[in-house]
Tab-separated table of C-alpha atoms in Angstrom:
chain	number	residue	atom	x	y	z
A	195	UNK	CA	35.148	50.600	60.996
A	196	UNK	CA	37.702	51.833	63.702
A	197	UNK	CA	37.586	50.888	67.197
A	198	UNK	CA	38.564	53.432	69.389
A	199	UNK	CA	39.941	52.337	73.643
A	200	UNK	CA	40.260	55.691	75.509
A	201	UNK	CA	42.017	55.499	78.949
A	202	UNK	CA	41.248	58.097	81.407
A	203	UNK	CA	40.884	58.697	85.469
A	204	UNK	CA	38.690	57.975	87.252
A	205	UNK	CA	36.046	60.264	88.451
A	206	UNK	CA	34.344	61.884	85.520
A	207	UNK	CA	30.918	62.427	85.112
A	208	UNK	CA	28.463	60.718	83.389
A	209	UNK	CA	27.968	63.331	80.361
A	210	UNK	CA	31.952	64.323	80.734
A	211	UNK	CA	32.243	60.351	78.702
A	212	UNK	CA	29.447	60.576	76.970
A	213	UNK	CA	30.836	64.616	75.579
A	214	UNK	CA	34.163	62.331	74.340
A	215	UNK	CA	32.603	59.126	72.710
A	216	UNK	CA	30.587	61.855	70.866
A	217	UNK	CA	32.698	64.468	69.350
A	218	UNK	CA	35.186	61.078	68.337
A	219	UNK	CA	32.769	59.838	66.741
A	220	UNK	CA	31.820	62.920	64.431
A	221	UNK	CA	35.328	63.619	64.299
A	222	UNK	CA	36.061	60.052	62.508
A	223	UNK	CA	33.118	60.975	60.782
A	224	UNK	CA	34.427	64.320	59.171
A	225	UNK	CA	37.759	63.336	58.658
A	226	UNK	CA	37.564	60.204	57.501
A	227	UNK	CA	34.123	59.912	56.336
A	228	UNK	CA	33.441	56.569	58.229
A	229	UNK	CA	29.378	55.544	58.303
A	230	UNK	CA	26.480	56.557	59.795
A	231	UNK	CA	26.295	54.447	63.090
A	232	UNK	CA	30.056	53.484	62.909
A	233	UNK	CA	30.234	53.916	67.051
A	234	UNK	CA	32.634	50.893	68.327
A	235	UNK	CA	34.914	52.563	71.889
A	236	UNK	CA	35.116	52.111	74.969
A	237	UNK	CA	36.425	54.048	77.936
A	238	UNK	CA	38.823	52.152	81.002
A	239	UNK	CA	38.725	54.249	83.763
A	240	UNK	CA	41.809	54.075	86.145
A	241	UNK	CA	43.199	54.948	90.093
A	242	UNK	CA	45.604	57.698	90.349
A	243	UNK	CA	48.254	55.813	90.693
A	244	UNK	CA	47.103	52.809	87.867
A	245	UNK	CA	47.617	55.964	85.815
A	246	UNK	CA	50.647	57.393	85.103
A	247	UNK	CA	51.568	60.707	81.951
A	248	UNK	CA	54.187	62.983	81.950
A	249	UNK	CA	54.920	66.399	81.169
A	250	UNK	CA	57.388	64.861	78.067
A	251	UNK	CA	57.822	67.112	74.516
A	252	UNK	CA	56.714	70.888	76.071
A	253	UNK	CA	53.549	69.935	76.271
A	254	UNK	CA	51.899	70.934	79.700
A	255	UNK	CA	49.521	67.929	80.738
A	256	UNK	CA	46.422	67.709	83.827
A	257	UNK	CA	45.486	65.223	85.269
A	258	UNK	CA	42.412	65.248	82.841
A	259	UNK	CA	45.091	63.502	80.290
A	260	UNK	CA	42.666	60.756	77.974
A	261	UNK	CA	44.790	58.501	75.811
A	262	UNK	CA	42.545	56.962	73.467
A	263	UNK	CA	43.580	54.288	70.936
A	264	UNK	CA	42.050	54.634	67.577
A	265	UNK	CA	42.493	51.869	64.944
A	266	UNK	CA	42.503	52.133	61.153
A	267	UNK	CA	41.907	50.331	57.937
A	268	UNK	CA	46.258	50.429	56.950
A	269	UNK	CA	44.811	53.181	53.555
A	270	UNK	CA	44.136	56.153	55.632
A	271	UNK	CA	46.910	59.299	54.887
A	272	UNK	CA	48.800	61.525	56.427
A	273	UNK	CA	46.619	64.175	55.259
A	274	UNK	CA	43.212	62.245	56.928
A	275	UNK	CA	45.270	61.921	60.189
A	276	UNK	CA	46.289	64.786	60.720
A	277	UNK	CA	42.853	66.264	60.276
A	278	UNK	CA	41.943	63.727	63.122
A	279	UNK	CA	44.208	64.798	64.906
A	280	UNK	CA	42.917	68.084	65.214
A	281	UNK	CA	39.445	67.866	65.069
A	282	UNK	CA	39.662	65.736	67.410
A	283	UNK	CA	41.338	68.374	70.010
A	284	UNK	CA	38.735	70.489	68.501
A	285	UNK	CA	35.363	68.766	69.787
A	286	UNK	CA	37.084	67.370	72.992
A	287	UNK	CA	37.715	71.274	73.746
A	288	UNK	CA	34.338	72.284	73.260
A	289	UNK	CA	32.508	69.361	74.785
A	290	UNK	CA	33.165	68.126	77.674
A	291	UNK	CA	36.584	70.767	77.463
A	292	UNK	CA	39.117	68.544	77.720
A	293	UNK	CA	42.283	70.819	77.794
A	294	UNK	CA	44.163	70.661	74.323
A	295	UNK	CA	47.375	70.106	76.559
A	296	UNK	CA	45.214	66.824	77.412
A	297	UNK	CA	44.680	64.810	73.376
A	298	UNK	CA	46.574	62.588	72.794
A	299	UNK	CA	45.863	60.330	69.899
A	300	UNK	CA	47.562	56.869	68.952
A	301	UNK	CA	46.710	55.296	65.433
A	302	UNK	CA	47.008	51.818	65.200
A	303	UNK	CA	46.927	50.472	60.539
A	304	UNK	CA	45.085	47.175	60.673
A	305	UNK	CA	44.974	45.464	56.989
A	306	UNK	CA	41.577	45.190	55.613
A	307	UNK	CA	42.128	41.235	56.366
A	308	UNK	CA	42.557	42.153	59.763
A	309	UNK	CA	38.305	43.463	60.284
A	310	UNK	CA	35.079	41.210	61.004
A	311	UNK	CA	32.530	43.186	62.610
A	312	UNK	CA	30.505	40.508	62.861
A	313	UNK	CA	28.843	36.639	61.713
A	314	UNK	CA	32.155	35.578	61.505
A	315	UNK	CA	32.998	37.746	57.923
A	316	UNK	CA	35.726	39.035	57.240
A	317	UNK	CA	33.728	42.005	55.614
A	318	UNK	CA	36.412	43.941	54.223
A	319	UNK	CA	38.983	41.512	53.085
B	84	UNK	CA	51.753	33.010	71.842
B	85	UNK	CA	49.077	35.258	70.112
B	86	UNK	CA	47.407	37.560	73.054
B	87	UNK	CA	44.058	38.437	73.302
B	88	UNK	CA	41.984	41.769	74.870
B	89	UNK	CA	38.066	41.332	75.187
B	90	UNK	CA	35.715	44.458	76.169
B	91	UNK	CA	32.104	43.461	76.670
B	92	UNK	CA	29.739	44.923	79.149
B	93	UNK	CA	29.260	44.477	82.783
B	94	UNK	CA	27.280	41.916	84.160
B	95	UNK	CA	27.176	38.519	82.953
B	96	UNK	CA	28.053	35.486	85.166
B	97	UNK	CA	31.531	34.149	85.352
B	98	UNK	CA	30.831	31.010	83.439
B	99	UNK	CA	30.129	33.254	80.246
B	100	UNK	CA	33.490	34.468	80.198
B	101	UNK	CA	35.231	31.312	81.105
B	102	UNK	CA	33.252	30.270	77.674
B	103	UNK	CA	34.345	33.029	76.267
B	104	UNK	CA	38.186	32.211	76.472
B	105	UNK	CA	37.443	28.433	76.246
B	106	UNK	CA	36.442	29.702	72.778
B	107	UNK	CA	39.231	31.634	71.177
B	108	UNK	CA	41.577	28.987	72.782
B	109	UNK	CA	40.464	26.774	71.006
B	110	UNK	CA	39.596	28.881	67.394
B	111	UNK	CA	42.986	30.068	67.596
B	112	UNK	CA	43.569	26.196	68.587
B	113	UNK	CA	42.401	25.144	65.468
B	114	UNK	CA	43.070	27.965	62.358
B	115	UNK	CA	46.695	29.077	64.021
B	116	UNK	CA	47.410	25.609	65.175
B	117	UNK	CA	49.301	27.688	68.904
B	118	UNK	CA	50.575	25.219	71.040
B	119	UNK	CA	49.213	23.955	73.898
B	120	UNK	CA	48.899	26.010	76.161
B	121	UNK	CA	49.126	28.943	74.698
B	122	UNK	CA	46.803	31.082	76.680
B	123	UNK	CA	47.340	35.070	77.107
B	124	UNK	CA	43.990	36.589	77.629
B	125	UNK	CA	41.874	39.636	79.218
B	126	UNK	CA	38.908	40.610	79.760
B	127	UNK	CA	37.661	44.019	80.777
B	128	UNK	CA	34.444	44.531	81.559
B	129	UNK	CA	32.561	48.157	80.695
B	130	UNK	CA	29.894	49.687	82.496
B	131	UNK	CA	26.888	50.883	79.665
B	132	UNK	CA	28.155	54.706	79.719
B	133	UNK	CA	32.008	53.183	79.187
B	134	UNK	CA	30.762	51.372	76.184
B	135	UNK	CA	29.373	52.319	73.125
B	136	UNK	CA	28.349	50.266	69.557
B	137	UNK	CA	26.634	51.082	66.530
B	138	UNK	CA	24.597	49.718	63.536
B	139	UNK	CA	26.878	49.902	60.469
B	140	UNK	CA	27.664	48.053	57.821
B	141	UNK	CA	24.088	46.586	58.346
B	142	UNK	CA	24.666	44.413	61.448
B	143	UNK	CA	21.993	44.232	64.050
B	144	UNK	CA	24.528	44.804	67.192
B	145	UNK	CA	23.053	44.639	70.234
B	146	UNK	CA	24.777	45.418	73.786
B	147	UNK	CA	25.679	41.799	74.005
B	148	UNK	CA	28.879	42.682	71.223
B	149	UNK	CA	31.914	41.625	72.627
B	150	UNK	CA	35.468	43.633	71.005
B	151	UNK	CA	38.092	40.898	70.689
B	152	UNK	CA	41.029	42.300	69.763
B	153	UNK	CA	43.757	39.428	69.160
B	154	UNK	CA	47.975	40.386	68.422
B	155	UNK	CA	48.949	38.217	66.265
B	156	UNK	CA	52.352	37.406	64.536
B	157	UNK	CA	52.304	39.552	60.958
B	158	UNK	CA	53.415	36.301	59.102
B	159	UNK	CA	49.391	35.142	59.560
B	160	UNK	CA	47.472	34.892	56.003
B	161	UNK	CA	44.688	36.161	55.047
B	162	UNK	CA	43.044	32.739	54.930
B	163	UNK	CA	44.139	31.665	58.335
B	164	UNK	CA	42.676	35.804	59.116
B	165	UNK	CA	39.656	34.418	57.835
B	166	UNK	CA	39.605	31.099	59.542
B	167	UNK	CA	40.148	32.351	62.219
B	168	UNK	CA	36.492	34.750	62.491
B	169	UNK	CA	34.286	31.775	61.217
B	170	UNK	CA	35.779	29.485	63.988
B	171	UNK	CA	34.931	32.351	66.526
B	172	UNK	CA	31.789	32.841	65.573
B	173	UNK	CA	30.596	29.484	65.126
B	174	UNK	CA	32.083	28.594	69.159
B	175	UNK	CA	31.479	31.083	70.943
B	176	UNK	CA	27.545	31.124	69.155
B	177	UNK	CA	27.626	27.783	70.849
B	178	UNK	CA	28.866	28.638	73.947
B	179	UNK	CA	28.525	30.874	75.865
B	180	UNK	CA	25.355	31.369	72.786
B	181	UNK	CA	26.879	34.573	71.474
B	182	UNK	CA	24.825	36.292	68.118
B	183	UNK	CA	26.880	35.921	65.446
B	184	UNK	CA	26.141	39.812	64.956
B	185	UNK	CA	27.363	40.653	67.853
B	186	UNK	CA	31.046	38.563	67.462
B	187	UNK	CA	33.467	41.759	66.379
B	188	UNK	CA	37.342	40.907	66.145
B	189	UNK	CA	40.136	42.893	65.269
B	190	UNK	CA	43.437	41.827	64.568
B	191	UNK	CA	46.526	43.409	65.009
B	192	UNK	CA	50.617	42.058	63.379
B	193	UNK	CA	53.065	42.355	65.190
B	194	UNK	CA	56.401	40.877	63.926
B	195	UNK	CA	58.572	38.397	65.554
B	196	UNK	CA	61.408	39.894	66.476
B	197	UNK	CA	58.356	42.309	69.210
B	198	UNK	CA	57.235	39.821	71.198
B	199	UNK	CA	59.377	38.716	74.423
B	200	UNK	CA	57.114	35.297	76.577
B	201	UNK	CA	59.405	35.483	78.901
B	202	UNK	CA	63.305	36.249	80.421
B	203	UNK	CA	63.223	38.616	78.727
B	204	UNK	CA	63.972	37.103	75.989
B	205	UNK	CA	62.702	37.249	72.282
B	206	UNK	CA	62.516	34.080	71.559
B	207	UNK	CA	61.277	34.558	67.437
B	208	UNK	CA	63.360	36.847	66.477
C	1308	UNK	CA	56.375	58.184	73.171
C	1309	UNK	CA	55.471	54.716	73.640
C	1310	UNK	CA	52.346	54.287	74.991
C	1311	UNK	CA	52.146	51.297	77.236
C	1312	UNK	CA	49.807	49.334	78.744
C	1313	UNK	CA	49.786	46.598	81.320
C	1314	UNK	CA	47.554	43.846	82.745
C	1315	UNK	CA	47.859	41.701	85.515
C	1316	UNK	CA	45.828	40.296	88.195
C	1317	UNK	CA	43.897	42.753	90.620
C	1318	UNK	CA	45.275	43.469	94.098
C	1319	UNK	CA	48.525	44.049	94.280
C	1320	UNK	CA	49.561	46.622	96.844
C	1321	UNK	CA	49.634	50.781	95.121
C	1322	UNK	CA	53.531	50.370	96.074
C	1323	UNK	CA	54.243	46.720	93.591
C	1324	UNK	CA	52.274	49.048	91.063
C	1325	UNK	CA	54.535	52.075	91.272
C	1326	UNK	CA	57.402	50.446	90.974
C	1327	UNK	CA	56.352	48.686	87.563
C	1328	UNK	CA	55.445	52.119	86.663
C	1329	UNK	CA	59.227	53.075	87.827
C	1330	UNK	CA	61.393	50.154	85.705
C	1331	UNK	CA	59.052	50.774	82.532
C	1332	UNK	CA	60.186	54.724	82.373
C	1333	UNK	CA	64.162	53.563	83.237
C	1334	UNK	CA	64.071	50.525	81.220
C	1335	UNK	CA	62.670	52.745	78.404
C	1336	UNK	CA	64.942	56.109	78.588
C	1337	UNK	CA	67.924	53.263	79.082
C	1338	UNK	CA	66.989	51.198	76.168
C	1339	UNK	CA	64.520	53.662	74.287
C	1340	UNK	CA	66.811	56.595	74.516
C	1341	UNK	CA	63.019	58.097	75.734
C	1342	UNK	CA	63.013	62.190	76.660
C	1343	UNK	CA	62.665	63.291	80.408
C	1344	UNK	CA	59.305	62.952	81.929
C	1345	UNK	CA	58.435	60.486	78.644
C	1346	UNK	CA	55.704	58.813	80.467
C	1347	UNK	CA	52.049	57.451	79.224
C	1348	UNK	CA	50.937	54.216	81.038
C	1349	UNK	CA	48.254	52.983	82.291
C	1350	UNK	CA	47.518	49.643	84.599
C	1351	UNK	CA	43.954	47.526	83.719
C	1352	UNK	CA	43.936	45.831	87.192
C	1353	UNK	CA	41.301	41.952	86.296
C	1354	UNK	CA	39.433	39.749	88.464
C	1355	UNK	CA	40.983	35.598	87.982
C	1356	UNK	CA	37.677	35.112	86.148
C	1357	UNK	CA	39.067	38.101	83.713
C	1358	UNK	CA	42.423	36.672	83.809
C	1359	UNK	CA	44.015	33.627	81.553
C	1360	UNK	CA	47.770	32.331	81.070
C	1361	UNK	CA	49.521	29.184	80.272
C	1362	UNK	CA	52.513	27.745	80.277
C	1363	UNK	CA	53.594	27.769	76.000
C	1364	UNK	CA	57.250	27.650	75.236
C	1365	UNK	CA	58.411	25.699	78.062
C	1366	UNK	CA	57.723	28.981	80.737
C	1367	UNK	CA	56.387	28.759	84.144
C	1368	UNK	CA	53.850	31.524	84.722
C	1369	UNK	CA	52.678	31.997	87.464
C	1370	UNK	CA	49.124	34.231	88.577
C	1371	UNK	CA	51.899	37.442	88.990
C	1372	UNK	CA	52.011	37.184	85.699
C	1373	UNK	CA	52.838	40.434	83.673
C	1374	UNK	CA	50.936	41.545	80.699
C	1375	UNK	CA	53.128	44.692	78.841
C	1376	UNK	CA	51.806	45.390	76.186
C	1377	UNK	CA	54.324	49.150	74.394
C	1378	UNK	CA	53.570	50.482	71.291
C	1379	UNK	CA	56.302	52.569	70.111
C	1380	UNK	CA	57.771	53.850	66.875
C	1381	UNK	CA	58.398	51.677	63.873
C	1382	UNK	CA	61.535	53.148	63.572
C	1383	UNK	CA	63.046	51.292	66.717
C	1384	UNK	CA	65.831	48.361	65.849
C	1385	UNK	CA	65.582	45.086	66.701
C	1386	UNK	CA	68.904	45.670	68.891
C	1387	UNK	CA	66.326	47.926	70.470
C	1388	UNK	CA	63.804	45.547	71.442
C	1389	UNK	CA	66.542	42.796	72.618
C	1390	UNK	CA	67.518	45.331	74.627
C	1391	UNK	CA	64.251	46.952	76.353
C	1392	UNK	CA	63.034	42.933	77.282
C	1393	UNK	CA	66.291	42.393	78.559
C	1394	UNK	CA	65.991	45.605	80.600
C	1395	UNK	CA	62.455	45.060	82.344
C	1396	UNK	CA	63.007	42.009	82.853
C	1397	UNK	CA	66.384	43.191	85.478
C	1398	UNK	CA	64.275	46.220	86.409
C	1399	UNK	CA	60.825	44.359	87.672
C	1400	UNK	CA	62.724	41.536	88.239
C	1401	UNK	CA	64.778	44.185	90.959
C	1402	UNK	CA	61.783	45.518	92.280
C	1403	UNK	CA	59.010	45.078	92.960
C	1404	UNK	CA	60.251	41.227	92.414
C	1405	UNK	CA	58.463	39.671	90.058
C	1406	UNK	CA	60.087	36.517	88.514
C	1407	UNK	CA	61.658	36.554	84.837
C	1408	UNK	CA	59.187	34.044	84.034
C	1409	UNK	CA	55.882	36.482	84.350
C	1410	UNK	CA	57.247	38.793	82.110
C	1411	UNK	CA	55.047	38.881	79.033
C	1412	UNK	CA	56.283	41.490	76.281
C	1413	UNK	CA	54.077	42.722	73.372
C	1414	UNK	CA	55.244	46.051	70.923
C	1415	UNK	CA	53.390	47.459	68.799
C	1416	UNK	CA	55.222	49.460	65.811
C	1417	UNK	CA	53.273	52.638	64.683
C	1418	UNK	CA	54.837	55.128	62.385
C	1419	UNK	CA	55.795	58.876	63.385
C	1420	UNK	CA	52.579	60.119	61.243
C	1421	UNK	CA	50.583	58.069	64.352
C	1422	UNK	CA	51.090	59.764	66.720
C	1423	UNK	CA	49.524	63.398	68.528
C	1424	UNK	CA	50.407	64.007	71.980
C	1425	UNK	CA	48.747	66.979	72.360
C	1426	UNK	CA	46.766	70.113	70.963
C	1427	UNK	CA	46.164	68.259	67.752
C	1428	UNK	CA	49.161	68.257	66.013
C	1429	UNK	CA	50.934	65.668	64.515
C	1430	UNK	CA	54.417	66.741	65.738
C	1431	UNK	CA	56.037	63.244	64.636
C	1432	UNK	CA	54.632	63.535	60.763
């Protein structure tokens, strides 16, 4: 039940955006062991005037930068997060071909009691 | 001062989206005792290509799934969160008629010092 | 590496939105001492039907209210957050001229291990 919000510049083809979803899903399956079809993701496309990125931290980013916010259980380890970051950059590099400089990921932690994945229940509390 | 971000597929009538706002506001009034007119909510509509959902955790979701992110004070109890989830599913089921399988809620906790609801002040610190 | 998501009503000129980005960047430089070009920000514009605000907490908000979500390291102090709120309201008041009543900020805390600002690495873990 990670939930994922992706922000990028508008104008990429649909196949490009589907590849982002697919890569993130595969990376979460492999490194967080989420169950099959645990896919809860949205993309927001932004015009240039509504999207800003910089070169801080010595990373030469481009207008293709993708901001990926992933909310997960607060039980995930540092090692899992490191593996997740590495695998996302690898898979998005393979398809749709995003440069590693342009993969920006932020993880938010939420307690198990904070999730309701349907039916008004707190399934993991 | 919960702040709410809702993501759903584009194309629902305005009355449908207003009913979501109204139901969430009522649920927060009843279960979190927020003050009158404590309504800070936005909806993002997504085309099919920018919206992905799955059937994980044995819940038969549809394209009508609604992702609801609610950021609250980190002082809320497990019981309050459970009551909130239950009431949201009930009220959105009544109007606009969302199936309980399609109500997905994630709560984010933020310390009281993390909120500024106007005037550049940290009103709750 | 704060990452910032701004939500406002659609229809403001581009210069208005750029001034919001510029003001937030300056406020973060001054109060959080972020490095040069540490700018990772997006704006989502919402139609009236997808945007709701209220007058709770005695603040007379208008349709110009701006919701600003800033995710930062969880090492920031209360004093830094207070200074950040104050400076954001000051700078957005100067340009593009947003009333202090309409500046709503919520800070989310994320551990240093939760950030990957490029290359698939956890640069701050």
